[in-house]
Coordinates of C-alpha atoms and ligand atoms in Angstrom, one line a residue:
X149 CA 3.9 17.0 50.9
X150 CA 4.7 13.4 51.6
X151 CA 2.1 13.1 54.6
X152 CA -1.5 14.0 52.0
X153 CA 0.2 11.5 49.4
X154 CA 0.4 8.3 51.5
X155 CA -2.9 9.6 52.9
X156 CA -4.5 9.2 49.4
X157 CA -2.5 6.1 48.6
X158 CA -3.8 4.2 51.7
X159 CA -7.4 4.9 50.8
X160 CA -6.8 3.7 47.0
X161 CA -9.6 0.8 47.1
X162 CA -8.3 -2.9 47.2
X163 CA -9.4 -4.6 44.2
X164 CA -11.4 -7.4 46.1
X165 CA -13.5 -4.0 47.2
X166 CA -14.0 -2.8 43.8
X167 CA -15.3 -6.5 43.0
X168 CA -17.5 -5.9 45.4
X169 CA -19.8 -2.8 43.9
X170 CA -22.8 -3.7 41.8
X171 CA -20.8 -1.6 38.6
X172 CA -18.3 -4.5 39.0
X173 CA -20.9 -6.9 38.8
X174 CA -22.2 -5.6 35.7
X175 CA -18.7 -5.8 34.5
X176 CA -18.0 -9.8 35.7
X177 CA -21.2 -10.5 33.8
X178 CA -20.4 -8.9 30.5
X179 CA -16.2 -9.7 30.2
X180 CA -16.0 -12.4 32.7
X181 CA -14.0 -12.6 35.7
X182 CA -9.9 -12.6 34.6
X183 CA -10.3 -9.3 31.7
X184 CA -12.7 -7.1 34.5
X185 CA -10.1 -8.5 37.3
X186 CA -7.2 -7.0 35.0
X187 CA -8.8 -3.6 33.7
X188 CA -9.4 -3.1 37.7
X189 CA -6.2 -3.9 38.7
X190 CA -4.6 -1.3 35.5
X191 CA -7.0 1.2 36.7
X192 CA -5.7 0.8 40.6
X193 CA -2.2 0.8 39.5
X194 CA -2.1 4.0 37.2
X195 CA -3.7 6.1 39.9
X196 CA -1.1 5.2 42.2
X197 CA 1.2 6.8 39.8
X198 CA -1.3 9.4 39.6
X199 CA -1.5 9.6 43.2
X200 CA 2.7 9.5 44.2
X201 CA 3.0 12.5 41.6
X202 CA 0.1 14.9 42.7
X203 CA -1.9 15.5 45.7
X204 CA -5.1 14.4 44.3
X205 CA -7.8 12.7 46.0
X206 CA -8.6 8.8 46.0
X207 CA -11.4 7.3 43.7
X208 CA -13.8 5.2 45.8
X209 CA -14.4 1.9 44.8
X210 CA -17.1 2.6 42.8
X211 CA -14.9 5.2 40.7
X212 CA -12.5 2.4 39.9
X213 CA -15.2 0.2 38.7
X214 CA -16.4 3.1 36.3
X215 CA -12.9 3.7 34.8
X216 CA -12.4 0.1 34.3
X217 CA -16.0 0.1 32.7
X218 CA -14.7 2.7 30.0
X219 CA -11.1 1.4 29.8
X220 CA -13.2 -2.2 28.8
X221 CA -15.2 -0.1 26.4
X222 CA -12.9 1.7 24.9
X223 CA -11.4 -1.7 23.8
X224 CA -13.9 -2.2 21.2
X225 CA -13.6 -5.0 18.4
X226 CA -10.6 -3.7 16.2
X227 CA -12.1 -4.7 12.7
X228 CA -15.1 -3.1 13.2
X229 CA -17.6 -2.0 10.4
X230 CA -16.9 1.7 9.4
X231 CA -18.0 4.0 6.5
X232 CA -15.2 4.0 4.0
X233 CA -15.7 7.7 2.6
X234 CA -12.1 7.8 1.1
X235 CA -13.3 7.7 -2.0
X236 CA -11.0 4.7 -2.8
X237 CA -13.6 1.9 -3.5
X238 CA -11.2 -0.8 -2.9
X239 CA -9.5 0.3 -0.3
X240 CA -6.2 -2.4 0.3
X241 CA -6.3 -0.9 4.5
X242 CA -10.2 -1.0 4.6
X243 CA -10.6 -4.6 3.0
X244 CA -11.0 -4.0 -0.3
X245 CA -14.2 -5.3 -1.9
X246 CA -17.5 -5.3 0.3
X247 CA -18.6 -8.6 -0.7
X248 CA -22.3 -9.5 -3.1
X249 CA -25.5 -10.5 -0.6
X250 CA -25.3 -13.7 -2.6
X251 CA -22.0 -14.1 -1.2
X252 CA -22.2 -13.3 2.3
X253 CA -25.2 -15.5 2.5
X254 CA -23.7 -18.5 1.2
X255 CA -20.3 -17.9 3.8
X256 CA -23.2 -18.0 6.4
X257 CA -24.7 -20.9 5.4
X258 CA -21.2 -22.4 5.1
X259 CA -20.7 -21.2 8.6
X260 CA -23.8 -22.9 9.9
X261 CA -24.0 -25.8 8.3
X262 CA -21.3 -28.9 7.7
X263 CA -20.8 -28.8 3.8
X264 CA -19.8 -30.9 0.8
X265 CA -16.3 -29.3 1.0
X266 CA -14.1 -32.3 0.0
X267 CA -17.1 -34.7 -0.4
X268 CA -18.7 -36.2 -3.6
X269 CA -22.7 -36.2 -3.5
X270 CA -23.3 -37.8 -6.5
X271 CA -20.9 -40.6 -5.8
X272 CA -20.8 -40.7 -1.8
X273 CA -16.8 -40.5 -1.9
X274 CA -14.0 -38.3 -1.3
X275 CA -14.2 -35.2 -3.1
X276 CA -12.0 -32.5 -4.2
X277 CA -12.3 -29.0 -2.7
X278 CA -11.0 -27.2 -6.1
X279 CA -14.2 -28.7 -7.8
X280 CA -16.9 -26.8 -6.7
X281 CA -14.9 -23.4 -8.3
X282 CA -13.1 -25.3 -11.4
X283 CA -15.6 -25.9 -13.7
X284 CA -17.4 -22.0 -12.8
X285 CA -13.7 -20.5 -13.6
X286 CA -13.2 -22.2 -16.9
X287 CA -16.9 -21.5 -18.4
X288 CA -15.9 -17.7 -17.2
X289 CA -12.0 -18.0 -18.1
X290 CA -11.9 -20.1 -21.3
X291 CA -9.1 -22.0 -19.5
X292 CA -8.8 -25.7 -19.4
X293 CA -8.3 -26.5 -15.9
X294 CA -8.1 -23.7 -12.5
X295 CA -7.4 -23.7 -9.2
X296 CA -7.3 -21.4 -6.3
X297 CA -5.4 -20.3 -3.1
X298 CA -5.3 -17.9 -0.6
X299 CA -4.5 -14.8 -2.3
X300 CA -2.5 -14.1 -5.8
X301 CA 0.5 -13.3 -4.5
X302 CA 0.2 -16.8 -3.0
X303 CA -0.9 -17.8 -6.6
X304 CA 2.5 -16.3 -8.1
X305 CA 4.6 -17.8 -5.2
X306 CA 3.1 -21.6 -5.9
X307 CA 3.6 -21.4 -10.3
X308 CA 6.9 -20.1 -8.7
X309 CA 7.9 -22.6 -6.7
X310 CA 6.4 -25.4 -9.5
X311 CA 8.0 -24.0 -12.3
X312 CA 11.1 -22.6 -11.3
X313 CA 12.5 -24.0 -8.3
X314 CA 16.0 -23.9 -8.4
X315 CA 15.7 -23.0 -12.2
X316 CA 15.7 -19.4 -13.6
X317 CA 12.2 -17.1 -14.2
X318 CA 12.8 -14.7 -16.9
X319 CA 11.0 -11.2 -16.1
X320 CA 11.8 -7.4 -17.9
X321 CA 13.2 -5.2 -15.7
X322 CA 9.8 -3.1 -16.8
X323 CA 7.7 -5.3 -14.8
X324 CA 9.7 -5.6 -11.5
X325 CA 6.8 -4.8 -9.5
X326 CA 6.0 -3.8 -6.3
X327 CA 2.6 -3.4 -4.9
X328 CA 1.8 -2.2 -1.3
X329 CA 2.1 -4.7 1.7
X330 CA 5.7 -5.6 0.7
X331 CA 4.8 -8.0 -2.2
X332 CA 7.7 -7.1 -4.4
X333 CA 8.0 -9.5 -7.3
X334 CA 12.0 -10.1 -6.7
X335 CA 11.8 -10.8 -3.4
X336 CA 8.6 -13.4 -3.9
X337 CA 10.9 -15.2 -6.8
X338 CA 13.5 -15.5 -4.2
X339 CA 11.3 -16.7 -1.6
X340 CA 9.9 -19.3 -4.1
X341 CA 13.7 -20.7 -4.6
X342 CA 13.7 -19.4 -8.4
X343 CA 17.0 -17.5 -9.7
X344 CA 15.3 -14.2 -11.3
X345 CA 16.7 -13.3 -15.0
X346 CA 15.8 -9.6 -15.3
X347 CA 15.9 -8.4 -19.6
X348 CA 15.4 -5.8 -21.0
X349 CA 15.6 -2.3 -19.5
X350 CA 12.8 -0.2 -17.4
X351 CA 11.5 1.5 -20.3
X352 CA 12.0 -0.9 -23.5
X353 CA 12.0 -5.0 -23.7
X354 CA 12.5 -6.6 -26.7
X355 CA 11.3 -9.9 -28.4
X356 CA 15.1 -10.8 -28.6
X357 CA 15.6 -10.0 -25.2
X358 CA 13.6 -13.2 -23.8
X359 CA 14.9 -15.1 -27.1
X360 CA 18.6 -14.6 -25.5
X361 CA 17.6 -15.2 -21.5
X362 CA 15.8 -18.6 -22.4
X363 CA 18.3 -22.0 -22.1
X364 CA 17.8 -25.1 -20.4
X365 CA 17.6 -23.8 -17.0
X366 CA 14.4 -22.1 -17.5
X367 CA 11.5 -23.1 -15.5
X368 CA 9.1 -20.3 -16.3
X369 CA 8.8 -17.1 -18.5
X370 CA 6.9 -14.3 -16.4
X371 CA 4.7 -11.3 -17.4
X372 CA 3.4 -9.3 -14.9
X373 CA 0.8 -6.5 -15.5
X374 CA 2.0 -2.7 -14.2
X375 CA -1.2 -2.7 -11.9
X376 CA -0.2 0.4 -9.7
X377 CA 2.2 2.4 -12.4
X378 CA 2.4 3.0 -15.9
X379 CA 5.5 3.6 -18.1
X380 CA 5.3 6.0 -20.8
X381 CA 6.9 7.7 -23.2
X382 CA 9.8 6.1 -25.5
X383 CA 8.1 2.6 -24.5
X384 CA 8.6 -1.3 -25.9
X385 CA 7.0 -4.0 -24.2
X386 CA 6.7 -7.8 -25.8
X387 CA 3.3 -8.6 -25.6
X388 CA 1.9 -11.5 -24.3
X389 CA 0.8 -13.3 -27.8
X390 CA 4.1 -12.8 -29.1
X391 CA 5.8 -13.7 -25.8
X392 CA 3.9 -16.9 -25.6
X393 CA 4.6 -18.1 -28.8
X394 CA 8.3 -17.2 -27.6
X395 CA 7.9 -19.4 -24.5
X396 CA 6.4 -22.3 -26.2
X397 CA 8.9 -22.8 -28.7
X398 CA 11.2 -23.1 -25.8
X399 CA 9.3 -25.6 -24.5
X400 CA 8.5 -23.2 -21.1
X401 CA 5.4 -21.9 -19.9
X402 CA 4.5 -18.7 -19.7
X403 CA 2.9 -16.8 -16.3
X404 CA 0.5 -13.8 -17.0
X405 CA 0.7 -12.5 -13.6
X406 CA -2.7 -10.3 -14.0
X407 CA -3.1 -8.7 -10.7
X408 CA -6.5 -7.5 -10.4
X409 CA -7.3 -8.6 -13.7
X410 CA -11.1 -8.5 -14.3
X411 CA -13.8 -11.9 -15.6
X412 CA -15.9 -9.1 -18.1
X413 CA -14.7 -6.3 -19.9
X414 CA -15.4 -3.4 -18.0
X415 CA -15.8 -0.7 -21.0
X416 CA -19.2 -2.1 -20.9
X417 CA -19.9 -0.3 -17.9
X418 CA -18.4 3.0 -19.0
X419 CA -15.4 2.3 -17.0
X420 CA -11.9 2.1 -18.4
X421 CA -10.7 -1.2 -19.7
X422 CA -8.6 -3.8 -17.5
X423 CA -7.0 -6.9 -19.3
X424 CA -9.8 -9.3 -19.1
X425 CA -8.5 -13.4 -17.5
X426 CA -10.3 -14.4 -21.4
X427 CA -8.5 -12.0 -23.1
X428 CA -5.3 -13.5 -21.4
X429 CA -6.0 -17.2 -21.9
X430 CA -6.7 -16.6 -25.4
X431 CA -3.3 -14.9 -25.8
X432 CA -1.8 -18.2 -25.1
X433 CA -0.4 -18.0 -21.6
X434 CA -0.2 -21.5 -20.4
X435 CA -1.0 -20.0 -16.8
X436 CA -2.7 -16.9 -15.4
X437 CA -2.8 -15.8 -12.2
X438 CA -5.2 -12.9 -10.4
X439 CA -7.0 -11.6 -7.4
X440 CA -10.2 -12.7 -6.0
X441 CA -10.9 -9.4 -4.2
X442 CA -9.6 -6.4 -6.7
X443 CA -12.0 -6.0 -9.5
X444 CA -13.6 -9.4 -9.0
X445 CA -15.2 -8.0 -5.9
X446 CA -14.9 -11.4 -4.4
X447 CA -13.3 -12.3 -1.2
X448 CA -9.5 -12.4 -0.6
X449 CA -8.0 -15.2 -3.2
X450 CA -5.9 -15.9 -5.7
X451 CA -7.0 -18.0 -8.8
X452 CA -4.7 -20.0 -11.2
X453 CA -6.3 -20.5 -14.0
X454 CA -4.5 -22.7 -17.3
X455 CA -3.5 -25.8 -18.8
X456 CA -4.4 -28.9 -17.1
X457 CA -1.0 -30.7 -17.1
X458 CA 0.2 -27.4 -15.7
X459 CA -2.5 -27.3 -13.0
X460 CA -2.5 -30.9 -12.1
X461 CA 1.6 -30.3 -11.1
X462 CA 0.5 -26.9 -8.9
X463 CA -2.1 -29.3 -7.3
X464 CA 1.0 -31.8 -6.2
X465 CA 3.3 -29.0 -4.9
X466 CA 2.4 -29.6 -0.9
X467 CA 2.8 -25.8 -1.3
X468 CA -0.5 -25.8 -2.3
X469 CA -2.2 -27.0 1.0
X470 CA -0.1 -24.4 2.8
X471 CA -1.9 -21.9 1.0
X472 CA -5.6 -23.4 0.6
X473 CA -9.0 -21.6 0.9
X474 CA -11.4 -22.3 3.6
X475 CA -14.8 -23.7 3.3
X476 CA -16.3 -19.8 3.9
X477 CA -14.0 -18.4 1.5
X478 CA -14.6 -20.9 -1.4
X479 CA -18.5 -20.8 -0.5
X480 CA -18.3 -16.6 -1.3
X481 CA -16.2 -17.4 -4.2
X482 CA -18.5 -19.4 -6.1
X483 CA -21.4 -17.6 -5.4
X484 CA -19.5 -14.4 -6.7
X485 CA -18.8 -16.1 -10.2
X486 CA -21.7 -17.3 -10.2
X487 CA -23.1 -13.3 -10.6
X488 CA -20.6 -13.2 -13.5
X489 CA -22.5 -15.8 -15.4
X490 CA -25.4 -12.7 -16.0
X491 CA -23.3 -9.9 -16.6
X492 CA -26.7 -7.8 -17.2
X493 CA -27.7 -7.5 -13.7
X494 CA -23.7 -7.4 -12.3
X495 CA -23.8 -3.9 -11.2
X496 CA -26.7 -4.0 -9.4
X497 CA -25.6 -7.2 -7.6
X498 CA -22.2 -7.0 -7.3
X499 CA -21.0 -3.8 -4.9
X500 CA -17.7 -3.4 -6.2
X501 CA -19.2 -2.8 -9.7
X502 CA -21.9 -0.7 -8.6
X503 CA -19.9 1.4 -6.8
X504 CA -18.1 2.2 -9.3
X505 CA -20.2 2.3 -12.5
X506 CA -22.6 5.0 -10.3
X507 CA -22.9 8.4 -11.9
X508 CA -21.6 11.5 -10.2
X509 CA -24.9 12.9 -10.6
X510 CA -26.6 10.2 -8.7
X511 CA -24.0 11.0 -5.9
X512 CA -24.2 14.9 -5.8
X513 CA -28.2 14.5 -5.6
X514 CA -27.3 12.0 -2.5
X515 CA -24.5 14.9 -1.2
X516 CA -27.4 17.2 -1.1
X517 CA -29.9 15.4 0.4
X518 CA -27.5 15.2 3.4
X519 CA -25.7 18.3 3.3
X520 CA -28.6 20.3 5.5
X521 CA -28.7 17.5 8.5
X522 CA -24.6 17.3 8.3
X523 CA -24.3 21.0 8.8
X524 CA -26.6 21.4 11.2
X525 CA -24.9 18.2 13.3
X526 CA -21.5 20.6 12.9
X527 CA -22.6 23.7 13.9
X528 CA -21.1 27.1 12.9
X529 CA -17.8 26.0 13.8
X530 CA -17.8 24.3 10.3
X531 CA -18.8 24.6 7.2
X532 CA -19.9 22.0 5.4
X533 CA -20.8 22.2 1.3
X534 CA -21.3 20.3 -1.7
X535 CA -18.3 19.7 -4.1
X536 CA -17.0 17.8 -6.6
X537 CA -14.0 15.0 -5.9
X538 CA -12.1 12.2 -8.3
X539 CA -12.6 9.2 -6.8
X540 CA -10.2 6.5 -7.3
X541 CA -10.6 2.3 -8.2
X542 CA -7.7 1.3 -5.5
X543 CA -6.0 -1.8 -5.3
X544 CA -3.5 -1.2 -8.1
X545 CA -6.4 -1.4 -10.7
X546 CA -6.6 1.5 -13.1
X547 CA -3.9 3.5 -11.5
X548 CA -4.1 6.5 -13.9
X549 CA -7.9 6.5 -14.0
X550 CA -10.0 8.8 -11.8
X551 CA -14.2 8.6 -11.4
X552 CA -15.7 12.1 -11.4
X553 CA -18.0 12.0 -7.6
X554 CA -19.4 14.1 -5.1
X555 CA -18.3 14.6 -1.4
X556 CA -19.6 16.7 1.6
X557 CA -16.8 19.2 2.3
X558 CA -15.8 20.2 5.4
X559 CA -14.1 23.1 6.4
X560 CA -13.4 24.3 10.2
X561 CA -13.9 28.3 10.6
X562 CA -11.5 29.0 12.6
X563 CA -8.1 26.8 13.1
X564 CA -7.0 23.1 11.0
X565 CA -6.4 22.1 14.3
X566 CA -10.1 21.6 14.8
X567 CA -10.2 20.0 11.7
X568 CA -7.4 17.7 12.5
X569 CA -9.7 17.2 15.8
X570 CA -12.8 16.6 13.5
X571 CA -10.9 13.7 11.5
X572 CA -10.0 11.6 14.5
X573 CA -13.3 12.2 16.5
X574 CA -14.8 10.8 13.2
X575 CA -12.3 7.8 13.3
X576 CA -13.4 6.8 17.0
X577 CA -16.8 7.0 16.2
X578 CA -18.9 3.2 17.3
X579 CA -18.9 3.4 13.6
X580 CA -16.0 5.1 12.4
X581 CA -16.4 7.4 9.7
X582 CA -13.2 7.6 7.4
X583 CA -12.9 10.6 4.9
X584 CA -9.8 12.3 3.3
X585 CA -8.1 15.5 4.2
X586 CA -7.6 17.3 1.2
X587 CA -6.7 21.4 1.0
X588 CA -6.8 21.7 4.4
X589 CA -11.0 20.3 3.6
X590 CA -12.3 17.0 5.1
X591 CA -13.8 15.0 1.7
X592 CA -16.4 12.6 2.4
X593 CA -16.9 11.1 -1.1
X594 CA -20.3 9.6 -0.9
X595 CA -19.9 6.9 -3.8
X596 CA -19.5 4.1 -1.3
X597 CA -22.1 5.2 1.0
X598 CA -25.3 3.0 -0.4
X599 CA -28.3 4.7 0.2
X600 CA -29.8 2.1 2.7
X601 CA -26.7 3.0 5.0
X602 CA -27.6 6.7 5.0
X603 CA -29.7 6.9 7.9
X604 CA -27.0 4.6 10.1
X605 CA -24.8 7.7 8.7
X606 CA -26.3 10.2 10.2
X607 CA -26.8 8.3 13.6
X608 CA -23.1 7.9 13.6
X609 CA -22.7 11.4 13.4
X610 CA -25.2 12.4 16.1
X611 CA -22.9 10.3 18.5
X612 CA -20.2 13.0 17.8
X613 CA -19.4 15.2 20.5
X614 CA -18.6 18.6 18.2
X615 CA -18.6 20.8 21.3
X616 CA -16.0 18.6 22.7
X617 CA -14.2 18.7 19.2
X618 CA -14.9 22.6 19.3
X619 CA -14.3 23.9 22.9
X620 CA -10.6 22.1 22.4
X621 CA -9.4 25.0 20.7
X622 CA -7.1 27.4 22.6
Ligands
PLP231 C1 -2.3 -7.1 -6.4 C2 -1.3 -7.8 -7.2 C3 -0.8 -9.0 -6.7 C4 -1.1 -9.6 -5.3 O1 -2.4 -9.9 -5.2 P1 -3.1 -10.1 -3.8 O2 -4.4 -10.7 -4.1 O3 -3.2 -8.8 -3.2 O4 -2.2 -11.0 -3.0 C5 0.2 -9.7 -7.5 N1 0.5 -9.2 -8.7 C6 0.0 -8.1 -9.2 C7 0.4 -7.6 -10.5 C8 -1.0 -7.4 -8.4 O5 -1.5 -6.2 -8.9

């Protein structure tokens, strides 16, 4: 045994031999010398393993260079485009909103170009980066003054830390909440340096609740909208009119803490309603705070929008640099409000609100248009149909809300093994396809697939290797 194993070992290439072969060369040219030098030298040093535990034979040189070639190409760009079939349309793990053309073109251009960021044209002095958004947020808001930061739980941490550091925030234990990605409102209070005064209990808060928590210490009353759960049933919640008039009497400010929030009211679509930022302003909350990529459909940020004493003090906490937007964000942003200021054509140029204002008709005529070429790319070890599927907003918007849709179901005939095989085959794809296993079905709700993406759909799925999926089986 131990005489064929240092055989093979002795004739395991040297990696200066492998740099030799014209496969390496290709490599040196496409990663550059110290990644190819380093996938060769993994590849050399797991067949030795290979080679001390079996009796195999050597790989020549150029067999080295070849595994190395798919070890480098297996390490392919980790946030790579893929088709989010979920049926989630703001999906928090898939990046939530797709962004407007208008959008991605003026990040581009941002990209490209040196900008006006912090730089006044009309005067030829320093400018401020906040003013290019301000002015678009309060025509859209109603608020006096706004500003904006990296996200919004980064907008509730900074009216935190302005308001209440080292004072008390007064919150009802109803609104305590948590949203995915460990943003858990205690915890960001905390964080911010502010003692948390819960009131109330988890089903009922009171007017005279607040009236009792508020004293001198108070830096900030907060109200947080229940984004990703409702409470129901034997309910009392202190709205926020009546809990700003409470606030101001006490000489406080009061935080709408909005979430996804929404700049039009969405019933106007045929969707179900979201607190609107106006609505919110109007009610008299002296700040409110929500997300530039939830129903906005923007990119990732948080706005603060308010009264302009209130803002001017935000803008002083050094917090606030800590938690900036970039010139490619901030170009995005404003050309997404500026769609808002023609709510009329929205849906057709914003994605977010196209996606989910279409009809599930429009989607089951799409499901069938592609059901024949899908199940003839499976083969008869699946079965792949028409049905009907919920589709859901995402992103702690509309929990309870569903949107009637159409997916391509896929059932393997003989094991869920093969289905389970199916699902991650999908996900390696160049262009990964994501669905969602459902009754023992793969759902590919089609309501994010736009129809100009179909036929990059279907070449995805010709890459599939279903006989390799298939022939798996036992
Ligand atoms: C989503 C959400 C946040 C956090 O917003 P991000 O933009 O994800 O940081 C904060 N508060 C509420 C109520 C939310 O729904």
């Amino acid at each position: 045994m131990a005489e064929p194993e240092a055989m093979s070992l002795r004739h395991l290439p040297a990696v200066a031999a492998v740099l030799a072969t014209a496969e390496a060369a290709l490599l040196l040219e496409r990663h550059g010398r110290i990644v190819t030098t380093d996938a060769i030298r993994q590849v050399i040093d797991d067949t030795r393993e290979i080679l001390r535990s079996t009796s195999a034979v050597a790989p020549s040189a150029i067999d080295v260079a070849q595994r190395a070639r798919d070890l480098l190409e297996a390490r392919a760009p980790g946030l790579r485009a893929l088709f989010n079939l979920t049926g989630t349309v703001l999906h928090t793990n898939l990046g939530r909103a797709m962004l407007a053309e208008a959008a991605i073109e003026a990040a581009v251009e941002a990209m490209r170009h040196p900008v006006a960021l912090e730089y006044d044209l009309a005067g030829g002095t320093r400018g401020e980066r906040d003013d290019h958004l301000r002015s678009l947020l309060c025509e859209l808001t109603g608020a006096q003054d706004a500003t904006v930061v990296n996200n919004n739980a980064a907008a509730v941490l900074l009216c935190l830390n302005t308001f209440a550091l080292g004072r008390e925030a007064v919150v009802s234990r109803g609104e305590l909440i948590e949203i995915g990605g460990a943003f858990r409102m205690p915890d960001i209070m905390a964080r911010a340096g502010a003692r948390m005064v819960e009131v109330g209990t988890t089903n009922r808060t009171h007017p005279a609740d607040y009236h009792d928590a508020l004293n001198e210490r108070t830096g900030l009353v907060l109200k947080v909208h229940t984004s990703n759960y409702r409470i129901q049933g034997f309910t009392a919640e202190v709205g926020a009119r009546e809990l700003a008039a409470i606030a101001d009497a006490a000489g406080v400010p009061l935080l709408n803490d909005l979430g996804s929030g929404s700049l039009v009211d969405l019933s106007r679509y045929g969707l179900a309603k979201e607190p609107t930022v106006r609505e919110a302003v109007a009610e008299g909350a002296r700040l409110v705070t929500f997300s530039g990529d939830k129903l906005l459909g923007g990119p990732q940020a948080g706005f603060i929008v308010g009264d302009h004493a209130l803002i001017e003090q935000i803008n002083r906490n050094p917090l606030k640099r800590a938690l900036r937007v970039d010139k490619l964000r901030l170009a995005a942003i404003e050309a997404t409000l500026n769609l808002y200021r023609d709510p009329d054509r929205l849906t057709e140029r914003l994605p977010t609100l196209y996606f989910l204002t279409r009809v599930k008709a429009d989607i089951e005529t799409q499901a069938r248009r592609l059901q024949p070429t899908v199940a003839e790319r499976f083969g008869d070890a699946f079965v792949v149909e028409v049905g009907e599927c919920l589709s859901q907003v995402g992103s702690g918007a509309l929990p309870l809300d569903t949107l009637a849709s159409a997916a391509l179901v896929i059932r393997a005939r003989n094991s869920q093994s093969t289905l389970q095989r199916l699902v991650a085959a999908l996900r390696m794809l160049p262009r990964p396809i994501i669905g969602r296993v459902a009754d023992g079905s793969l759902h590919l709700d089609l309501r994010c697939l736009v129809e100009a993406d179909e036929s990059l759909f279907l070449t995805s799925l010709a890459q599939l290797d279903v006989d390799g999926v298939v022939a798996a089986d036992p």
